[in-house]
PDB file of C-alpha atoms in Angstrom:
ATOM      1  CA  PHE A 143      -1.027   9.313   4.744  1.00  0.00           C
ATOM      2  CA  PRO A 144       1.686  10.992   2.727  1.00  0.00           C
ATOM      3  CA  VAL A 145       4.271   8.081   3.703  1.00  0.00           C
ATOM      4  CA  ALA A 146       1.426   5.627   2.385  1.00  0.00           C
ATOM      5  CA  TYR A 147       1.379   7.395  -1.017  1.00  0.00           C
ATOM      6  CA  ILE A 148       5.166   7.042  -1.182  1.00  0.00           C
ATOM      7  CA  ILE A 149       4.560   3.586  -1.496  1.00  0.00           C
ATOM      8  CA  TYR A 150       1.974   3.798  -4.231  1.00  0.00           C
ATOM      9  CA  THR A 151       4.317   6.214  -6.247  1.00  0.00           C
ATOM     10  CA  ASN A 152       7.716   4.631  -5.563  1.00  0.00           C
ATOM     11  CA  LEU A 153       7.168   1.106  -5.585  1.00  0.00           C
ATOM     12  CA  LEU A 154       5.939   1.095  -9.029  1.00  0.00           C
ATOM     13  CA  THR A 155       8.985   2.779 -10.268  1.00  0.00           C
ATOM     14  CA  LEU A 156      11.583   0.946  -7.978  1.00  0.00           C
ATOM     15  CA  VAL A 157       9.831  -2.407  -8.739  1.00  0.00           C
ATOM     16  CA  TYR A 158      10.027  -1.863 -12.333  1.00  0.00           C
ATOM     17  CA  SER A 159      13.838  -1.209 -11.757  1.00  0.00           C
ATOM     18  CA  GLN A 160      14.031  -4.577 -10.024  1.00  0.00           C
ATOM     19  CA  GLY A 161      12.249  -6.231 -12.597  1.00  0.00           C
ATOM     20  CA  CYS A 162      14.848  -5.091 -15.416  1.00  0.00           C
ATOM     21  CA  GLN A 163      17.365  -7.375 -13.404  1.00  0.00           C
ATOM     22  CA  MET A 164      14.980 -10.469 -13.300  1.00  0.00           C
ATOM     23  CA  ASN A 165      14.145 -13.141 -15.536  1.00  0.00           C
ATOM     24  CA  VAL A 166      11.362 -12.425 -17.905  1.00  0.00           C
ATOM     25  CA  HIS A 167      11.453 -15.327 -20.219  1.00  0.00           C
ATOM     26  CA  MET A 168       8.398 -17.457 -20.199  1.00  0.00           C
ATOM     27  CA  GLY A 169       8.524 -20.820 -21.891  1.00  0.00           C
ATOM     28  CA  THR A 170       9.224 -20.881 -25.645  1.00  0.00           C
ATOM     29  CA  GLY A 171      10.368 -17.282 -26.535  1.00  0.00           C
ATOM     30  CA  PHE A 172       7.670 -15.246 -24.695  1.00  0.00           C
ATOM     31  CA  ILE A 173       8.997 -12.223 -22.968  1.00  0.00           C
ATOM     32  CA  PHE A 174       6.910 -10.939 -20.144  1.00  0.00           C
ATOM     33  CA  PRO A 175       6.575  -7.288 -20.288  1.00  0.00           C
ATOM     34  CA  ILE A 176       7.776  -5.776 -16.860  1.00  0.00           C
ATOM     35  CA  SER A 177       5.163  -2.731 -17.175  1.00  0.00           C
ATOM     36  CA  SER A 178       2.266  -5.474 -17.641  1.00  0.00           C
ATOM     37  CA  LEU A 179       2.937  -6.000 -13.980  1.00  0.00           C
ATOM     38  CA  SER A 180       0.900  -3.103 -12.991  1.00  0.00           C
ATOM     39  CA  LEU A 181      -2.185  -4.382 -14.334  1.00  0.00           C
ATOM     40  CA  ILE A 182      -2.334  -6.535 -11.272  1.00  0.00           C
ATOM     41  CA  SER A 183      -3.102  -3.658  -9.140  1.00  0.00           C
ATOM     42  CA  THR A 184      -5.401  -2.234 -11.543  1.00  0.00           C
ATOM     43  CA  ILE A 185      -7.370  -5.392 -12.036  1.00  0.00           C
ATOM     44  CA  THR A 186      -7.307  -5.864  -7.945  1.00  0.00           C
ATOM     45  CA  ILE A 187      -9.033  -2.450  -7.791  1.00  0.00           C
ATOM     46  CA  ILE A 188     -11.366  -3.005 -10.426  1.00  0.00           C
ATOM     47  CA  ILE A 189     -12.724  -6.462  -8.941  1.00  0.00           C
ATOM     48  CA  PHE A 190     -12.421  -5.675  -5.243  1.00  0.00           C
ATOM     49  CA  VAL A 191     -13.900  -2.276  -5.176  1.00  0.00           C
ATOM     50  CA  PRO A 192     -17.424  -3.396  -5.991  1.00  0.00           C
ATOM     51  CA  PHE A 193     -17.096  -6.893  -4.391  1.00  0.00           C
ATOM     52  CA  THR A 194     -15.970  -5.490  -1.089  1.00  0.00           C
ATOM     53  CA  GLU A 195     -18.454  -2.539  -0.959  1.00  0.00           C
ATOM     54  CA  LYS A 196     -21.423  -4.381  -2.329  1.00  0.00           C
ATOM     55  CA  ILE A 197     -21.010  -7.857  -1.046  1.00  0.00           C
ATOM     56  CA  LEU A 198     -18.295  -8.531   1.441  1.00  0.00           C
ATOM     57  CA  TYR A 199     -18.830  -5.380   3.779  1.00  0.00           C
ATOM     58  CA  PRO A 200     -22.479  -5.549   3.896  1.00  0.00           C
ATOM     59  CA  PHE A 201     -22.555  -9.326   4.462  1.00  0.00           C
ATOM     60  CA  MET A 202     -20.153  -8.876   7.299  1.00  0.00           C
ATOM     61  CA  ASN A 203     -21.852  -5.908   9.032  1.00  0.00           C
ATOM     62  CA  SER A 204     -25.264  -7.820   8.487  1.00  0.00           C
ATOM     63  CA  ARG A 205     -24.138 -10.862  10.383  1.00  0.00           C
ATOM     64  CA  ALA A 206     -22.686  -9.059  13.579  1.00  0.00           C
ATOM     65  CA  PHE A 207     -19.305 -10.430  13.290  1.00  0.00           C
ATOM     66  CA  CYS A 208     -16.858  -9.548  15.914  1.00  0.00           C
ATOM     67  CA  CYS A 209     -15.316  -6.622  13.840  1.00  0.00           C
ATOM     68  CA  ASN A 210     -17.770  -4.525  12.029  1.00  0.00           C
ATOM     69  CA  VAL A 211     -16.351  -2.913   8.941  1.00  0.00           C
ATOM     70  CA  THR A 212     -15.482   0.822   9.594  1.00  0.00           C
ATOM     71  CA  PRO A 213     -13.548   3.482   7.668  1.00  0.00           C
ATOM     72  CA  LEU A 214     -11.002   3.503  10.257  1.00  0.00           C
ATOM     73  CA  ARG A 215     -10.794  -0.172   9.937  1.00  0.00           C
ATOM     74  CA  LYS A 216     -10.464  -0.078   6.279  1.00  0.00           C
ATOM     75  CA  MET A 217      -7.558   2.323   6.624  1.00  0.00           C
ATOM     76  CA  GLY A 218      -5.799   0.298   9.110  1.00  0.00           C
ATOM     77  CA  MET A 219      -6.076  -2.677   6.740  1.00  0.00           C
ATOM     78  CA  ALA A 220      -4.712  -0.740   4.065  1.00  0.00           C
ATOM     79  CA  PHE A 221      -1.525   0.169   6.354  1.00  0.00           C
ATOM     80  CA  THR A 222      -1.180  -3.466   6.895  1.00  0.00           C
ATOM     81  CA  ASN A 223      -1.121  -4.347   3.130  1.00  0.00           C
ATOM     82  CA  ALA A 224       1.036  -1.490   2.397  1.00  0.00           C
ATOM     83  CA  ILE A 225       3.623  -2.599   5.154  1.00  0.00           C
ATOM     84  CA  LEU A 226       3.453  -6.428   3.846  1.00  0.00           C
ATOM     85  CA  ALA A 227       4.108  -5.087   0.297  1.00  0.00           C
ATOM     86  CA  MET A 228       7.401  -3.217   1.181  1.00  0.00           C
ATOM     87  CA  LEU A 229       8.466  -6.208   3.445  1.00  0.00           C
ATOM     88  CA  ILE A 230       8.067  -8.773   0.502  1.00  0.00           C
ATOM     89  CA  SER A 231       9.775  -6.412  -1.743  1.00  0.00           C
ATOM     90  CA  GLY A 232      12.648  -6.097   0.415  1.00  0.00           C
ATOM     91  CA  ILE A 233      12.916  -9.821   0.816  1.00  0.00           C
ATOM     92  CA  THR A 234      12.522 -10.517  -2.940  1.00  0.00           C
ATOM     93  CA  GLU A 235      15.430  -8.135  -3.693  1.00  0.00           C
ATOM     94  CA  ILE A 236      17.603  -9.701  -0.937  1.00  0.00           C
ATOM     95  CA  VAL A 237      16.916 -13.182  -2.697  1.00  0.00           C
ATOM     96  CA  ARG A 238      17.275 -11.970  -6.339  1.00  0.00           C
ATOM     97  CA  LYS A 239      20.824 -10.828  -5.283  1.00  0.00           C
ATOM     98  CA  SER A 240      21.630 -13.810  -3.235  1.00  0.00           C
ATOM     99  CA  SER A 241      24.094 -16.484  -4.374  1.00  0.00           C
ATOM    100  CA  TYR A 242      20.984 -19.006  -3.989  1.00  0.00           C
ATOM    101  CA  VAL A 243      19.781 -17.604  -7.200  1.00  0.00           C
ATOM    102  CA  GLN A 244      21.904 -17.939 -10.452  1.00  0.00           C
ATOM    103  CA  GLN A 245      23.189 -14.639 -11.751  1.00  0.00           C
ATOM    104  CA  PHE A 246      23.862 -13.951 -15.497  1.00  0.00           C
ATOM    105  CA  ASP A 247      25.828 -11.285 -16.960  1.00  0.00           C
ATOM    106  CA  ALA A 248      24.879  -9.200 -20.031  1.00  0.00           C
ATOM    107  CA  SER A 249      26.613 -11.598 -22.475  1.00  0.00           C
ATOM    108  CA  GLU A 250      24.408 -14.666 -20.937  1.00  0.00           C
ATOM    109  CA  MET A 251      21.201 -12.957 -20.765  1.00  0.00           C
ATOM    110  CA  GLU A 252      20.152  -9.534 -21.857  1.00  0.00           C
ATOM    111  CA  SER A 253      18.178  -7.410 -19.637  1.00  0.00           C
ATOM    112  CA  PRO A 254      14.888  -6.192 -20.973  1.00  0.00           C
ATOM    113  CA  CYS A 255      15.723  -2.574 -20.252  1.00  0.00           C
ATOM    114  CA  GLY A 256      19.169  -2.839 -21.632  1.00  0.00           C
ATOM    115  CA  GLY A 257      22.269  -0.938 -20.246  1.00  0.00           C
ATOM    116  CA  ASN A 258      24.331  -4.187 -20.035  1.00  0.00           C
ATOM    117  CA  LEU A 259      22.633  -4.914 -16.639  1.00  0.00           C
ATOM    118  CA  PRO A 260      23.250  -8.355 -15.045  1.00  0.00           C
ATOM    119  CA  VAL A 261      20.311 -10.480 -14.668  1.00  0.00           C
ATOM    120  CA  SER A 262      18.886 -12.774 -11.984  1.00  0.00           C
ATOM    121  CA  ASP A 263      17.512 -16.058 -13.000  1.00  0.00           C
ATOM    122  CA  MET A 264      14.494 -15.177 -10.403  1.00  0.00           C
ATOM    123  CA  ASN A 265      11.352 -15.076 -12.298  1.00  0.00           C
ATOM    124  CA  ILE A 266       9.747 -11.745 -12.729  1.00  0.00           C
ATOM    125  CA  LEU A 267       6.264 -13.171 -11.487  1.00  0.00           C
ATOM    126  CA  TRP A 268       7.850 -13.280  -7.977  1.00  0.00           C
ATOM    127  CA  GLN A 269       6.692  -9.443  -7.974  1.00  0.00           C
ATOM    128  CA  ALA A 270       3.114 -10.318  -8.245  1.00  0.00           C
ATOM    129  CA  PRO A 271       2.143 -10.487  -4.514  1.00  0.00           C
ATOM    130  CA  GLN A 272       3.653  -6.908  -4.076  1.00  0.00           C
ATOM    131  CA  PHE A 273       1.256  -5.440  -6.922  1.00  0.00           C
ATOM    132  CA  PHE A 274      -1.713  -7.366  -5.477  1.00  0.00           C
ATOM    133  CA  LEU A 275      -1.149  -6.067  -1.894  1.00  0.00           C
ATOM    134  CA  LEU A 276      -0.385  -2.612  -3.409  1.00  0.00           C
ATOM    135  CA  GLY A 277      -3.874  -2.758  -5.249  1.00  0.00           C
ATOM    136  CA  MET A 278      -5.616  -4.003  -2.147  1.00  0.00           C
ATOM    137  CA  SER A 279      -4.147  -1.204  -0.210  1.00  0.00           C
ATOM    138  CA  ARG A 280      -5.461   1.447  -2.755  1.00  0.00           C
ATOM    139  CA  VAL A 281      -8.768  -0.172  -2.451  1.00  0.00           C
ATOM    140  CA  LEU A 282      -8.876   0.119   1.354  1.00  0.00           C
ATOM    141  CA  ILE A 283      -7.326   3.433   1.811  1.00  0.00           C
ATOM    142  CA  ASN A 284      -9.527   5.205  -0.817  1.00  0.00           C
ATOM    143  CA  THR A 285     -12.741   3.778   0.115  1.00  0.00           C
ATOM    144  CA  GLY A 286     -11.996   4.167   3.837  1.00  0.00           C
ATOM    145  CA  ALA A 287     -10.674   7.695   3.645  1.00  0.00           C
ATOM    146  CA  GLN A 288     -13.721   8.747   1.508  1.00  0.00           C
ATOM    147  CA  ASP A 289     -16.278   7.089   3.724  1.00  0.00           C
ATOM    148  CA  PHE A 290     -14.693   8.673   6.526  1.00  0.00           C
ATOM    149  CA  PHE A 291     -14.385  12.359   5.202  1.00  0.00           C
ATOM    150  CA  TYR A 292     -18.121  11.878   3.932  1.00  0.00           C
ATOM    151  CA  SER A 293     -19.600  10.471   6.951  1.00  0.00           C
ATOM    152  CA  GLU A 294     -17.826  12.223   9.693  1.00  0.00           C
ATOM    153  CA  SER A 295     -16.824  15.741   8.526  1.00  0.00           C
ATOM    154  CA  PRO A 296     -19.169  18.852   8.734  1.00  0.00           C
ATOM    155  CA  LYS A 297     -21.105  19.671   5.952  1.00  0.00           C
ATOM    156  CA  SER A 298     -19.231  22.919   5.496  1.00  0.00           C
ATOM    157  CA  MET A 299     -15.785  20.813   5.404  1.00  0.00           C
ATOM    158  CA  LYS A 300     -16.714  17.854   3.160  1.00  0.00           C
ATOM    159  CA  SER A 301     -15.467  19.348  -0.284  1.00  0.00           C
ATOM    160  CA  THR A 302     -12.319  20.690   1.584  1.00  0.00           C
ATOM    161  CA  LEU A 303     -11.362  17.516   3.104  1.00  0.00           C
ATOM    162  CA  PHE A 304     -11.924  15.563  -0.193  1.00  0.00           C
ATOM    163  CA  SER A 305      -9.615  17.972  -1.880  1.00  0.00           C
ATOM    164  CA  VAL A 306      -6.996  17.620   0.995  1.00  0.00           C
ATOM    165  CA  ASN A 307      -7.095  13.871   0.486  1.00  0.00           C
ATOM    166  CA  TYR A 308      -6.377  14.016  -3.066  1.00  0.00           C
ATOM    167  CA  ALA A 309      -3.651  16.752  -2.315  1.00  0.00           C
ATOM    168  CA  VAL A 310      -1.728  13.971   0.019  1.00  0.00           C
ATOM    169  CA  ASP A 311      -1.270  12.028  -2.946  1.00  0.00           C
ATOM    170  CA  GLY A 312       0.761  14.669  -4.509  1.00  0.00           C
ATOM    171  CA  ILE A 313       2.518  15.355  -1.390  1.00  0.00           C
ATOM    172  CA  GLY A 314       3.371  11.647  -1.316  1.00  0.00           C
ATOM    173  CA  ALA A 315       4.944  11.646  -4.606  1.00  0.00           C
ATOM    174  CA  MET A 316       7.003  14.685  -3.819  1.00  0.00           C
ATOM    175  CA  LEU A 317       8.218  13.067  -0.490  1.00  0.00           C
ATOM    176  CA  GLY A 318       8.980   9.973  -2.364  1.00  0.00           C
ATOM    177  CA  SER A 319      11.581  12.043  -4.441  1.00  0.00           C
ATOM    178  CA  VAL A 320      13.053  13.606  -1.591  1.00  0.00           C
ATOM    179  CA  SER A 321      13.283  10.146   0.185  1.00  0.00           C
ATOM    180  CA  ILE A 322      15.397   8.738  -2.815  1.00  0.00           C
ATOM    181  CA  LEU A 323      17.593  11.818  -2.881  1.00  0.00           C
ATOM    182  CA  LEU A 324      18.303  11.186   1.008  1.00  0.00           C
ATOM    183  CA  VAL A 325      19.230   7.803   0.512  1.00  0.00           C
ATOM    184  CA  ASN A 326      21.399   8.365  -2.291  1.00  0.00           C
ATOM    185  CA  SER A 327      23.126  11.464  -0.730  1.00  0.00           C
ATOM    186  CA  GLY A 328      25.831   9.357   1.195  1.00  0.00           C
ATOM    187  CA  GLY A 329      29.042   7.885  -0.106  1.00  0.00           C
ATOM    188  CA  GLN A 330      27.276   4.419  -0.938  1.00  0.00           C
ATOM    189  CA  PRO A 331      24.013   5.240  -2.433  1.00  0.00           C
ATOM    190  CA  TRP A 332      21.098   2.792  -2.024  1.00  0.00           C
ATOM    191  CA  ILE A 333      19.435   3.099  -5.377  1.00  0.00           C
ATOM    192  CA  THR A 334      21.902   2.642  -8.265  1.00  0.00           C
ATOM    193  CA  ASN A 335      21.445   1.958 -11.934  1.00  0.00           C
ATOM    194  CA  ASN A 336      22.893  -1.343 -11.550  1.00  0.00           C
ATOM    195  CA  LEU A 337      20.754  -2.469  -8.338  1.00  0.00           C
ATOM    196  CA  ASN A 338      23.280  -5.326  -7.440  1.00  0.00           C
ATOM    197  CA  ASP A 339      25.679  -2.376  -6.615  1.00  0.00           C
ATOM    198  CA  GLY A 340      23.048  -0.803  -4.358  1.00  0.00           C
ATOM    199  CA  HIS A 341      20.880  -1.451  -1.333  1.00  0.00           C
ATOM    200  CA  LEU A 342      17.239  -1.265  -2.629  1.00  0.00           C
ATOM    201  CA  GLU A 343      16.222  -3.683   0.208  1.00  0.00           C
ATOM    202  CA  ARG A 344      17.241  -1.092   2.760  1.00  0.00           C
ATOM    203  CA  TYR A 345      15.268   1.336   1.226  1.00  0.00           C
ATOM    204  CA  PHE A 346      11.951  -0.998   1.141  1.00  0.00           C
ATOM    205  CA  PHE A 347      12.599  -1.890   4.775  1.00  0.00           C
ATOM    206  CA  VAL A 348      13.177   1.634   6.027  1.00  0.00           C
ATOM    207  CA  ILE A 349       9.878   2.888   4.478  1.00  0.00           C
ATOM    208  CA  GLY A 350       8.176  -0.249   5.834  1.00  0.00           C
ATOM    209  CA  ALA A 351       9.473   0.547   9.439  1.00  0.00           C
ATOM    210  CA  ILE A 352       8.236   4.262   9.129  1.00  0.00           C
ATOM    211  CA  MET A 353       4.827   2.742   8.103  1.00  0.00           C
ATOM    212  CA  CYS A 354       4.772   0.585  11.099  1.00  0.00           C
ATOM    213  CA  VAL A 355       5.595   3.520  13.379  1.00  0.00           C
ATOM    214  CA  LEU A 356       2.924   5.620  11.697  1.00  0.00           C
ATOM    215  CA  PHE A 357       0.446   2.613  12.047  1.00  0.00           C
ATOM    216  CA  ALA A 358       1.014   2.436  15.595  1.00  0.00           C
ATOM    217  CA  LEU A 359       0.052   6.171  16.098  1.00  0.00           C
ATOM    218  CA  PHE A 360      -2.791   5.760  13.863  1.00  0.00           C
ATOM    219  CA  LEU A 361      -4.108   2.860  15.984  1.00  0.00           C
ATOM    220  CA  VAL A 362      -3.653   5.059  18.999  1.00  0.00           C
ATOM    221  CA  PHE A 363      -5.867   7.611  17.661  1.00  0.00           C
ATOM    222  CA  ALA A 364      -8.565   5.315  15.996  1.00  0.00           C
ATOM    223  CA  GLN A 365      -9.252   3.394  19.189  1.00  0.00           C
ATOM    224  CA  ARG A 366     -10.066   6.746  20.711  1.00  0.00           C
ATOM    225  CA  TYR A 367     -12.285   7.993  18.037  1.00  0.00           C
ATOM    226  CA  THR A 368     -16.115   8.084  18.508  1.00  0.00           C
ATOM    227  CA  TYR A 369     -18.363   7.998  15.323  1.00  0.00           C
ATOM    228  CA  LYS A 370     -20.995  10.392  15.003  1.00  0.00           C
ATOM    229  CA  THR A 371     -23.728   7.645  15.096  1.00  0.00           C
ATOM    230  CA  PHE A 372     -22.508   6.696  18.524  1.00  0.00           C
ATOM    231  CA  LYS A 373     -22.238  10.266  19.769  1.00  0.00           C
ATOM    232  CA  LYS A 374     -25.936  10.789  18.925  1.00  0.00           C
ATOM    233  CA  ILE A 375     -26.882   7.697  20.659  1.00  0.00           C
ATOM    234  CA  GLU A 376     -24.868   8.581  23.612  1.00  0.00           C
ATOM    235  CA  ILE A 377     -26.338  12.071  23.649  1.00  0.00           C
ATOM    236  CA  GLY A 378     -29.951  10.537  23.127  1.00  0.00           C
ATOM    237  CA  LYS A 379     -29.543   8.384  26.308  1.00  0.00           C
ATOM    238  CA  THR A 380     -28.148  11.331  28.190  1.00  0.00           C
ATOM    239  CA  SER A 381     -31.124  13.309  27.466  1.00  0.00           C
ATOM    240  CA  GLU A 382     -33.402  10.702  28.113  1.00  0.00           C
ATOM    241  CA  ALA A 383     -31.866   9.927  31.480  1.00  0.00           C
ATOM    242  CA  ASN A 384     -32.322  13.710  32.273  1.00  0.00           C
ATOM    243  CA  ASP A 385     -35.882  13.602  31.349  1.00  0.00           C
ATOM    244  CA  ASP A 386     -36.371  10.593  33.597  1.00  0.00           C
ATOM    245  CA  ALA A 387     -34.664  12.556  36.307  1.00  0.00           C
ATOM    246  CA  CYS A 388     -36.808  15.556  35.907  1.00  0.00           C
ATOM    247  CA  THR A 389     -39.949  13.444  36.031  1.00  0.00           C
TER     248      THR A 389
END
């Protein structure tokens, strides 16, 4: 989970830096505010939390689909969305710096962030999918983790586990800062003021690869986990079998 929260904290900052070197001009004189892209994640959360919890999940569970929605499956989908967000961010950075997209220096197109940064002709709205996936990942990880802790933890541990869940968010932020220091500690830093001189795409791909490894470990443990309700059913069947044997 801390690595997942690295994505939530660092992706917003790094994608903002990426947006500083993209084309923010929309039509006749309108300049798209880079920080407004974070509203996509916010709106996604506002819309999809009630929609999924009140409509989609109850419908799927009532219709007995092949995959009933469980807390661990929500968290698994959150991993998938976060990995896709990192993959798309890396690909976007590669395309942004490539020769297939026209590049402008500061005299031809001014960066919205100043600093005489070169700007790519790639439109900033190409960042929208990352923010949508980031919002969906937050929807799934938050509701999934809270459902899991509430339904599966002992009564005496509920408040403790909820506190740990929020503490992990802070740990992820700290690990995010450490990860940036690590990738910039060598002779060729990956994250620079002018992203054209660095390798931001490598950072996205490395974090995505770490998430893939953690996702695989998560699947191993999730497949072996038995929910409390199923445990009670199994215990009930065992006791009934014992009663039948005694009679």
